PDB file of N, CA and C in Angstrom:
ATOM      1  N   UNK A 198      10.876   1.101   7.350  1.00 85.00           N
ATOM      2  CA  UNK A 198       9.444   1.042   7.112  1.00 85.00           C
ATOM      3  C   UNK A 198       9.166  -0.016   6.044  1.00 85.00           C
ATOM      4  N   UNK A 199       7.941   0.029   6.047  1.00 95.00           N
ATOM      5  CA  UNK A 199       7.259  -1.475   4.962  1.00 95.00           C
ATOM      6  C   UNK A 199       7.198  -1.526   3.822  1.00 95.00           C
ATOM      7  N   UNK A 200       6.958  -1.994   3.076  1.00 97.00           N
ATOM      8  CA  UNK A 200       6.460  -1.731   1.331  1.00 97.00           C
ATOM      9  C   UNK A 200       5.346  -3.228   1.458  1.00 97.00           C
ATOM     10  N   UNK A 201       4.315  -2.801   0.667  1.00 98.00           N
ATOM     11  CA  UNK A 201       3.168  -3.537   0.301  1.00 98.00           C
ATOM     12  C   UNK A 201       2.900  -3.559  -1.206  1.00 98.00           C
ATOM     13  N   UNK A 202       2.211  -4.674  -2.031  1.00 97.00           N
ATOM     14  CA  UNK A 202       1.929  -4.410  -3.065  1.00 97.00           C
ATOM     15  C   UNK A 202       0.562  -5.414  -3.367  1.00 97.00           C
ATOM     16  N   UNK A 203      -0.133  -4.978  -3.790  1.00 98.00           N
ATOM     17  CA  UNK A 203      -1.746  -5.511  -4.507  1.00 98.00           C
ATOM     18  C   UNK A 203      -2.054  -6.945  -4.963  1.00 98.00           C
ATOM     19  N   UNK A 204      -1.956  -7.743  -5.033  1.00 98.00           N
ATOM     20  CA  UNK A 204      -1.770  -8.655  -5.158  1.00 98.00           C
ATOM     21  C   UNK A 204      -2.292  -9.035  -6.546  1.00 98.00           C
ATOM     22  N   UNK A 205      -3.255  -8.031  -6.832  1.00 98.00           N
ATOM     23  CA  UNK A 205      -4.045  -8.506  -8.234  1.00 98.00           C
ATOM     24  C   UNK A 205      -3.437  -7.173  -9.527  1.00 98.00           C
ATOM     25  N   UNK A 206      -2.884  -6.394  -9.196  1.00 98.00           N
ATOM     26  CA  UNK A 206      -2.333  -5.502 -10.314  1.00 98.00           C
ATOM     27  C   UNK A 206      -1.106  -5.088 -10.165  1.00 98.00           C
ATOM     28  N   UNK A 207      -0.219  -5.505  -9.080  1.00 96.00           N
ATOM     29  CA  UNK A 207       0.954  -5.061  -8.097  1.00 96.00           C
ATOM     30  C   UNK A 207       1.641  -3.383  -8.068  1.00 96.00           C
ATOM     31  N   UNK A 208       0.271  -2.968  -7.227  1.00 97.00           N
ATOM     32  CA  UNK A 208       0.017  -1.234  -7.411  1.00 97.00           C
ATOM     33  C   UNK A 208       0.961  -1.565  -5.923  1.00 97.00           C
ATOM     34  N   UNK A 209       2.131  -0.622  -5.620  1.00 97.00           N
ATOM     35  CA  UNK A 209       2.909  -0.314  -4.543  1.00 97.00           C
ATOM     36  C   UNK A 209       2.560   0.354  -3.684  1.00 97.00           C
ATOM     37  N   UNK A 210       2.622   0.223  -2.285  1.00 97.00           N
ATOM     38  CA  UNK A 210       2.444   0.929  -0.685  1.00 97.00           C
ATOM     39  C   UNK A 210       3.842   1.166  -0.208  1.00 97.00           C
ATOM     40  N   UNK A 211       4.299   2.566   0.147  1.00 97.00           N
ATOM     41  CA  UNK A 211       5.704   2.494   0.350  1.00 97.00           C
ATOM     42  C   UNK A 211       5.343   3.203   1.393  1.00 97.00           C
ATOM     43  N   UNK A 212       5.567   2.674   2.584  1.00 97.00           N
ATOM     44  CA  UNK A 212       4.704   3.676   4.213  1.00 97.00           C
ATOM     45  C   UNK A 212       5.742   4.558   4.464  1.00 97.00           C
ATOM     46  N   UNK A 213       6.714   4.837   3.723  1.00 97.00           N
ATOM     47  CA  UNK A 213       8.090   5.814   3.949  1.00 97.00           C
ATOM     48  C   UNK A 213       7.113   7.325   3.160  1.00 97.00           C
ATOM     49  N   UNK A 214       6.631   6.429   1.843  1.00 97.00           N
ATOM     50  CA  UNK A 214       6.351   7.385   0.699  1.00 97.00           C
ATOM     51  C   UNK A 214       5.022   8.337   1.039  1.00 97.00           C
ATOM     52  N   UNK A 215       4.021   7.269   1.605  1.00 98.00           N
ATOM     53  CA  UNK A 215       2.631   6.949   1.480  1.00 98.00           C
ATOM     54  C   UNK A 215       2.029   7.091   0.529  1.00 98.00           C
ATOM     55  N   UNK A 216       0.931   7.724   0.346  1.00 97.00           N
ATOM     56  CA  UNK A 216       0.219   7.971  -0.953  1.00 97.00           C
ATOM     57  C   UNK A 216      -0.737   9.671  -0.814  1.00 97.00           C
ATOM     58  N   UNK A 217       0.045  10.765  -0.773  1.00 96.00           N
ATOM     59  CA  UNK A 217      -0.297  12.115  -1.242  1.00 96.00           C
ATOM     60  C   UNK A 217      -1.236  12.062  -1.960  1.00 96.00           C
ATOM     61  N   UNK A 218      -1.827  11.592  -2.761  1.00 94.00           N
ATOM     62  CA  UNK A 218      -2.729  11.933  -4.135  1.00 94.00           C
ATOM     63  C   UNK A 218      -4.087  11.075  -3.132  1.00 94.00           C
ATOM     64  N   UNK A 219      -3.854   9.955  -2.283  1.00 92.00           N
ATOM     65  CA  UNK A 219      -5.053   9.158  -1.961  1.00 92.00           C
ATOM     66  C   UNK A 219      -5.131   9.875  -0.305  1.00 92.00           C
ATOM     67  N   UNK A 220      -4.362  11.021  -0.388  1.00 95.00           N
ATOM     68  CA  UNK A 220      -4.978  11.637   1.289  1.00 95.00           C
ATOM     69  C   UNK A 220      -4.599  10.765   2.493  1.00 95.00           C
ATOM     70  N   UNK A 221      -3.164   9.795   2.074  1.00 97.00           N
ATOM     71  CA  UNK A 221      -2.258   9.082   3.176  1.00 97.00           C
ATOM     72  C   UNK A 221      -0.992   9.941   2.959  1.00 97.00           C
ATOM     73  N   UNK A 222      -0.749  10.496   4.380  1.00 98.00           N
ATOM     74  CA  UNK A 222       0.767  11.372   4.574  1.00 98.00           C
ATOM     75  C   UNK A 222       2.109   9.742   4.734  1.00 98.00           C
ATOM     76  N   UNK A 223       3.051  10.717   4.340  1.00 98.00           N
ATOM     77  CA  UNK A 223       4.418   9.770   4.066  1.00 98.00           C
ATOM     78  C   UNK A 223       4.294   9.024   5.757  1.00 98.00           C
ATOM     79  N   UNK A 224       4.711   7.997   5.988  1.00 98.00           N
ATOM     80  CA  UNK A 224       5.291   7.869   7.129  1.00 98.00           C
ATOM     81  C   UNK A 224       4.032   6.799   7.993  1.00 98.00           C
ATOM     82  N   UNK A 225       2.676   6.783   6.791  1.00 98.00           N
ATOM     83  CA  UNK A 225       1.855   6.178   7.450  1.00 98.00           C
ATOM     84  C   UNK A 225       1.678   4.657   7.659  1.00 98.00           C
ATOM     85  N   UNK A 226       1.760   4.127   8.581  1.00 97.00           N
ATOM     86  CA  UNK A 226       1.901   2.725   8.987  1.00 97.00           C
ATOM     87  C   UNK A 226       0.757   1.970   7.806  1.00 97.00           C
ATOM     88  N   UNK A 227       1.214   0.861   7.638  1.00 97.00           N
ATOM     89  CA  UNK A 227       0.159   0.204   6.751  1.00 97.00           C
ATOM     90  C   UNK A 227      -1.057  -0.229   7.338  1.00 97.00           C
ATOM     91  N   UNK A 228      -0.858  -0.622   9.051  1.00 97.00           N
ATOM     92  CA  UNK A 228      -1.955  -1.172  10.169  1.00 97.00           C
ATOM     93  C   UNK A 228      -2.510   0.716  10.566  1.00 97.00           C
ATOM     94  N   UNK A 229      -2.161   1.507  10.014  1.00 98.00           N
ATOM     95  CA  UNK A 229      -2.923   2.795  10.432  1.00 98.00           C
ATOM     96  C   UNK A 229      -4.044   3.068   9.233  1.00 98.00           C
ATOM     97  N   UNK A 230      -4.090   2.454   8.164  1.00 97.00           N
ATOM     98  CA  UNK A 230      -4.608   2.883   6.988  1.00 97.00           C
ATOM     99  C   UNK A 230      -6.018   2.107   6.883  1.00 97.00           C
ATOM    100  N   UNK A 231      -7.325   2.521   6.631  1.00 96.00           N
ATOM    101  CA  UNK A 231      -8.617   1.920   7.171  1.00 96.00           C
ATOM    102  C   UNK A 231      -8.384   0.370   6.330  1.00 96.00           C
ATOM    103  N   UNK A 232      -9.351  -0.179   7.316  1.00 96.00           N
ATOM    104  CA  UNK A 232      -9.428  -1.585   6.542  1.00 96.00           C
ATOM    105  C   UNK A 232     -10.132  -1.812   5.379  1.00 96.00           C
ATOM    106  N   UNK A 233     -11.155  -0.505   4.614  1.00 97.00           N
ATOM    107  CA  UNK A 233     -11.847  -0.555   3.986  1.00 97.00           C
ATOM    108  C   UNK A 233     -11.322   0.054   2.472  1.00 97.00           C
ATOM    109  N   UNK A 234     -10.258   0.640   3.030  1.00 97.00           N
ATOM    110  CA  UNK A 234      -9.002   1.474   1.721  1.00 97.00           C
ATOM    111  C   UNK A 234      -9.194   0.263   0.578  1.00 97.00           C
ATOM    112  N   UNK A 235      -8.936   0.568  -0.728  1.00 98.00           N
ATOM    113  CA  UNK A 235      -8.834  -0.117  -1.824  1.00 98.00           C
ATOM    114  C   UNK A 235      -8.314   0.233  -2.683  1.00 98.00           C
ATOM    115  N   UNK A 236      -7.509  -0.359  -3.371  1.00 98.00           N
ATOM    116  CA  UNK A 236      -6.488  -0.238  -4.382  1.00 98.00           C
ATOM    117  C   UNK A 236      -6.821   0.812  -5.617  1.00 98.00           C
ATOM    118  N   UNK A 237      -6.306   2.061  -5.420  1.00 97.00           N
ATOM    119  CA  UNK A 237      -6.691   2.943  -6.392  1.00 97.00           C
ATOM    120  C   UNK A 237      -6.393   2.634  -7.747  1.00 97.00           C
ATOM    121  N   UNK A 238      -6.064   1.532  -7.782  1.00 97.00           N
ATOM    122  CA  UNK A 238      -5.528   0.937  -9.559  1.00 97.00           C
ATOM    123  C   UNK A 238      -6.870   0.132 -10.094  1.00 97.00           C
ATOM    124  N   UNK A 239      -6.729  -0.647  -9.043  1.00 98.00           N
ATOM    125  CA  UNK A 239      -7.672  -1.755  -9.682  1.00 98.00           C
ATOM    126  C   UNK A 239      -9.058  -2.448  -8.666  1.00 98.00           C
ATOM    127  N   UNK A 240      -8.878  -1.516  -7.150  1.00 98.00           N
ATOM    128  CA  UNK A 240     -10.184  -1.696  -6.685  1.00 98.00           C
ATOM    129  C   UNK A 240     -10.113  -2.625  -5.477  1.00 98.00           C
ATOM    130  N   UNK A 241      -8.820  -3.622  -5.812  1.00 98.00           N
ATOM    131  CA  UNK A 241      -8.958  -4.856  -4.544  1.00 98.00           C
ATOM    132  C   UNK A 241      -8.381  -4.201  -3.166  1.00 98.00           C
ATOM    133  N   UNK A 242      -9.008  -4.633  -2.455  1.00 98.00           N
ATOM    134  CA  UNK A 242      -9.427  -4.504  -0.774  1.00 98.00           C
ATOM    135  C   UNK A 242      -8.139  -4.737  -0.382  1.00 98.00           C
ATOM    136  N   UNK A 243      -7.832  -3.816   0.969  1.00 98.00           N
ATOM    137  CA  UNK A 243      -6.338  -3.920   1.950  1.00 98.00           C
ATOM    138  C   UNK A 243      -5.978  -5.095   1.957  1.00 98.00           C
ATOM    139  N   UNK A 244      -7.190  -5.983   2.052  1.00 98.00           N
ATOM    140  CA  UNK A 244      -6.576  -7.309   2.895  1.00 98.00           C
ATOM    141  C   UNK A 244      -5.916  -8.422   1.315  1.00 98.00           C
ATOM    142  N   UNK A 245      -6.246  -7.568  -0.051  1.00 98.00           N
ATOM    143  CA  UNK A 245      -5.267  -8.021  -0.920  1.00 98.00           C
ATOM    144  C   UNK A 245      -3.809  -7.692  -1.487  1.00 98.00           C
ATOM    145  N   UNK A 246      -3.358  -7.169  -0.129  1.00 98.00           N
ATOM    146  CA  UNK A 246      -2.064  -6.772  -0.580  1.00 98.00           C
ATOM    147  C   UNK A 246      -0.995  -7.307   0.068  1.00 98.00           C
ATOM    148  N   UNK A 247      -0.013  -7.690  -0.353  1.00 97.00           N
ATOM    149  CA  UNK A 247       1.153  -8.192   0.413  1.00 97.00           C
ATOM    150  C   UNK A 247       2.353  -7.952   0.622  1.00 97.00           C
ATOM    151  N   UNK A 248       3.115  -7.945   2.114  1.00 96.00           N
ATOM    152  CA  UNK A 248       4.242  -7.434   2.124  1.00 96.00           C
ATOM    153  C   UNK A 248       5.473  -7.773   1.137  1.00 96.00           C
ATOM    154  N   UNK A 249       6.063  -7.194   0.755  1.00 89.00           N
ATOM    155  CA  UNK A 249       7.047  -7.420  -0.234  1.00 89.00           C
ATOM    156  C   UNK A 249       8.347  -6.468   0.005  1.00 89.00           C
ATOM    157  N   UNK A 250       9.208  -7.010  -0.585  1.00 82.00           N
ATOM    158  CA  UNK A 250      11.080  -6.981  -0.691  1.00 82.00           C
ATOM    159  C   UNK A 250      11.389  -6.231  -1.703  1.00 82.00           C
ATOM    160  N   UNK A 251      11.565  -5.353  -2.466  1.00 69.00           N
ATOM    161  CA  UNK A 251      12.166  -5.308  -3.530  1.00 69.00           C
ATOM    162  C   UNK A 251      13.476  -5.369  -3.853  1.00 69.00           C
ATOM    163  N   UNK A 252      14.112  -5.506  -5.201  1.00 70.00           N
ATOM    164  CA  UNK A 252      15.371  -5.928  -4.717  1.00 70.00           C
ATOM    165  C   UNK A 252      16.208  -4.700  -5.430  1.00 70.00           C
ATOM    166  N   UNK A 253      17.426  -4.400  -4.942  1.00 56.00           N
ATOM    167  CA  UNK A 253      18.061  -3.373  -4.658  1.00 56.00           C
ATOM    168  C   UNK A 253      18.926  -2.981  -3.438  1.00 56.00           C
TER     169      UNK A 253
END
């Protein structure tokens, strides 16, 4: 699965993890999540987030 991160505060999307607290179950695709979702950190819009690697 994917990992995403914010581009303007680099708040993490882990679609393995999802986000429990924002009412996304583990497992949820990042293209399943509305287009209108926004970064519970700092506010910026889906379409500011980007796929990312971490390393490990």
């Amino acid at each position: 699965m994917a990992k995403y991160q914010c581009s303007a505060c680099y708040f993490p999307y882990d679609e393995d993890t999802g986000l429990p607290d924002e009412a996304i179950a583990p497992g949820t695709l990042w293209a399943d999540i509305p287009d209108d979702w926004i970064c519970p950190e700092c506010g910026t819009p889906k379409a500011g987030f980007i796929g990312y690697h971490p390393e490990g």
